[in-house]
CSV table of N, CA and C in Angstrom, one decimal:
chain,number,residue,atom,x,y,z
A,5,UNK,N,-17.0,14.0,-29.6
A,5,UNK,CA,-16.7,15.4,-28.9
A,5,UNK,C,-16.4,16.4,-29.7
A,6,UNK,N,-15.5,16.2,-30.5
A,6,UNK,CA,-14.9,17.4,-31.5
A,6,UNK,C,-16.1,18.0,-32.4
A,7,UNK,N,-16.7,17.0,-32.9
A,7,UNK,CA,-17.8,17.4,-34.0
A,7,UNK,C,-18.9,18.3,-33.2
A,8,UNK,N,-19.1,17.9,-32.1
A,8,UNK,CA,-20.4,18.4,-31.4
A,8,UNK,C,-19.8,19.8,-30.9
A,9,UNK,N,-18.6,19.9,-30.4
A,9,UNK,CA,-17.6,21.4,-30.2
A,9,UNK,C,-17.8,22.4,-31.1
A,10,UNK,N,-17.4,21.7,-32.4
A,10,UNK,CA,-17.2,22.4,-33.8
A,10,UNK,C,-18.8,23.2,-34.0
A,11,UNK,N,-19.9,22.1,-33.8
A,11,UNK,CA,-21.1,22.4,-34.1
A,11,UNK,C,-21.7,23.9,-33.2
A,12,UNK,N,-21.4,23.5,-32.0
A,12,UNK,CA,-21.7,24.6,-30.9
A,12,UNK,C,-20.9,25.8,-31.4
A,13,UNK,N,-19.8,25.9,-31.6
A,13,UNK,CA,-19.0,26.9,-32.0
A,13,UNK,C,-19.8,27.7,-33.2
A,14,UNK,N,-19.8,26.9,-34.3
A,14,UNK,CA,-20.7,27.4,-35.2
A,14,UNK,C,-21.7,28.2,-35.3
A,15,UNK,N,-22.6,27.5,-34.3
A,15,UNK,CA,-23.9,27.9,-34.1
A,15,UNK,C,-23.7,29.5,-33.1
A,16,UNK,N,-23.1,29.4,-32.2
A,16,UNK,CA,-22.4,30.5,-31.5
A,16,UNK,C,-22.0,31.8,-32.1
A,17,UNK,N,-21.3,31.4,-33.1
A,17,UNK,CA,-20.5,32.4,-33.9
A,17,UNK,C,-21.8,32.9,-35.2
A,18,UNK,N,-22.7,32.3,-35.4
A,18,UNK,CA,-23.6,32.8,-36.4
A,18,UNK,C,-24.7,33.6,-35.7
A,19,UNK,N,-24.8,33.4,-34.3
A,19,UNK,CA,-25.7,33.9,-33.4
A,19,UNK,C,-25.1,35.4,-33.2
A,20,UNK,N,-23.9,35.3,-33.0
A,20,UNK,CA,-23.2,36.6,-32.7
A,20,UNK,C,-22.8,37.6,-34.0
A,21,UNK,N,-22.6,36.6,-35.1
A,21,UNK,CA,-22.7,37.8,-36.2
A,21,UNK,C,-23.8,38.3,-36.5
A,22,UNK,N,-25.2,37.4,-36.4
A,22,UNK,CA,-26.4,38.2,-37.0
A,22,UNK,C,-26.7,39.1,-35.7
A,23,UNK,N,-26.1,39.0,-34.8
A,23,UNK,CA,-26.5,40.0,-33.3
A,23,UNK,C,-25.6,41.1,-33.9
A,24,UNK,N,-24.6,41.2,-33.8
A,24,UNK,CA,-23.5,42.5,-34.5
A,24,UNK,C,-24.2,43.1,-35.7
A,25,UNK,N,-24.3,42.6,-36.8
A,25,UNK,CA,-24.5,43.0,-38.0
A,25,UNK,C,-26.2,43.2,-38.2
A,26,UNK,N,-26.8,42.2,-37.9
A,26,UNK,CA,-28.3,42.4,-38.1
A,26,UNK,C,-29.0,43.2,-37.2
A,27,UNK,N,-28.7,43.5,-36.1
A,27,UNK,CA,-29.3,44.2,-35.1
A,27,UNK,C,-28.4,45.8,-34.9
A,28,UNK,N,-27.4,45.5,-34.6
A,28,UNK,CA,-26.5,46.7,-34.1
A,28,UNK,C,-26.1,47.5,-34.8
A,29,UNK,N,-25.7,47.1,-36.3
A,29,UNK,CA,-25.1,47.8,-37.4
A,29,UNK,C,-26.3,48.5,-37.9
A,30,UNK,N,-27.7,47.9,-38.0
A,30,UNK,CA,-28.8,48.7,-38.7
A,30,UNK,C,-29.1,50.0,-37.8
A,31,UNK,N,-29.2,49.7,-36.6
A,31,UNK,CA,-29.3,50.7,-35.7
A,31,UNK,C,-28.2,51.9,-35.7
A,32,UNK,N,-26.8,51.2,-35.7
A,32,UNK,CA,-25.9,52.3,-35.6
A,32,UNK,C,-26.2,53.2,-37.0
A,33,UNK,N,-26.5,52.7,-37.9
A,33,UNK,CA,-26.3,53.2,-39.6
A,33,UNK,C,-27.0,54.3,-39.6
A,34,UNK,N,-28.4,54.2,-38.8
A,34,UNK,CA,-29.4,55.1,-38.8
A,34,UNK,C,-29.1,56.8,-38.3
A,35,UNK,N,-27.6,56.4,-37.0
A,35,UNK,CA,-27.1,57.6,-36.5
A,35,UNK,C,-25.9,57.9,-37.4
A,36,UNK,N,-25.0,57.0,-37.9
A,36,UNK,CA,-23.8,57.4,-38.3
A,36,UNK,C,-23.7,56.7,-39.9
A,37,UNK,N,-22.8,57.2,-40.8
A,37,UNK,CA,-22.6,56.5,-42.1
A,37,UNK,C,-22.0,55.1,-41.8
A,38,UNK,N,-22.2,54.3,-43.0
A,38,UNK,CA,-21.6,52.8,-43.0
A,38,UNK,C,-20.3,52.6,-42.4
A,39,UNK,N,-19.1,53.6,-42.7
A,39,UNK,CA,-17.9,53.4,-42.2
A,39,UNK,C,-17.9,53.9,-40.6
A,40,UNK,N,-18.3,54.7,-40.3
A,40,UNK,CA,-18.3,55.1,-38.8
A,40,UNK,C,-18.9,54.1,-38.1
A,41,UNK,N,-19.9,53.3,-38.9
A,41,UNK,CA,-20.8,52.4,-38.0
A,41,UNK,C,-20.0,51.1,-37.8
A,42,UNK,N,-19.4,50.5,-38.7
A,42,UNK,CA,-18.1,49.6,-38.7
A,42,UNK,C,-17.3,49.9,-38.0
A,43,UNK,N,-16.8,51.1,-37.9
A,43,UNK,CA,-15.5,51.3,-37.3
A,43,UNK,C,-15.8,51.3,-35.8
A,44,UNK,N,-16.9,51.8,-35.3
A,44,UNK,CA,-17.5,51.7,-33.9
A,44,UNK,C,-17.5,50.2,-33.7
A,45,UNK,N,-18.3,49.5,-34.4
A,45,UNK,CA,-18.6,48.1,-34.0
A,45,UNK,C,-17.4,47.3,-34.1
A,46,UNK,N,-16.5,47.3,-34.9
A,46,UNK,CA,-15.0,46.9,-34.7
A,46,UNK,C,-14.3,47.2,-33.7
A,47,UNK,N,-14.3,48.1,-33.1
A,47,UNK,CA,-13.9,48.4,-31.7
A,47,UNK,C,-14.3,47.6,-30.7
A,48,UNK,N,-15.8,47.8,-30.6
A,48,UNK,CA,-16.6,47.1,-29.7
A,48,UNK,C,-16.2,45.6,-30.1
A,49,UNK,N,-16.1,45.2,-31.1
A,49,UNK,CA,-16.2,43.6,-31.4
A,49,UNK,C,-14.9,43.4,-30.6
A,50,UNK,N,-13.5,44.2,-31.0
A,50,UNK,CA,-12.3,43.6,-30.5
A,50,UNK,C,-12.2,43.7,-28.8
A,51,UNK,N,-12.7,44.8,-28.4
A,51,UNK,CA,-12.8,44.8,-27.0
A,51,UNK,C,-13.6,43.9,-26.4
A,52,UNK,N,-14.5,43.3,-26.9
A,52,UNK,CA,-15.4,42.0,-26.5
A,52,UNK,C,-14.4,40.7,-26.4
A,53,UNK,N,-13.9,40.7,-27.4
A,53,UNK,CA,-12.9,39.4,-27.8
A,53,UNK,C,-11.8,39.5,-26.9
A,54,UNK,N,-10.9,40.8,-26.8
A,54,UNK,CA,-9.6,40.7,-26.4
A,54,UNK,C,-9.3,39.9,-25.1
A,55,UNK,N,-10.3,40.0,-24.0
A,55,UNK,CA,-9.9,39.1,-22.8
A,55,UNK,C,-10.0,37.5,-23.3
A,56,UNK,N,-10.5,36.9,-24.2
A,56,UNK,CA,-10.3,35.7,-24.6
A,56,UNK,C,-8.7,35.3,-25.0
A,57,UNK,N,-7.8,36.4,-25.4
A,57,UNK,CA,-6.5,36.1,-25.8
A,57,UNK,C,-5.8,36.5,-24.4
A,58,UNK,N,-6.1,36.7,-23.6
A,58,UNK,CA,-5.3,36.8,-22.2
A,58,UNK,C,-5.7,35.5,-21.3
A,59,UNK,N,-6.8,34.9,-21.6
A,59,UNK,CA,-7.0,33.7,-21.0
A,59,UNK,C,-6.6,32.4,-21.6
A,60,UNK,N,-6.2,32.6,-22.8
A,60,UNK,CA,-5.4,31.4,-23.5
A,60,UNK,C,-4.3,31.3,-23.3
């Protein structure tokens, strides 16, 4: 069971990373410089994952 959960987590993490950096960052970098786009995405990423810390 643990290897399956690890594999599912790994696949989801890769998909999330591709979505944030491959799609969102490229679009945001057209509007802002790399530092500003990274900062904004970092804040969005933290806000997205913040509820997980309250559930656990």
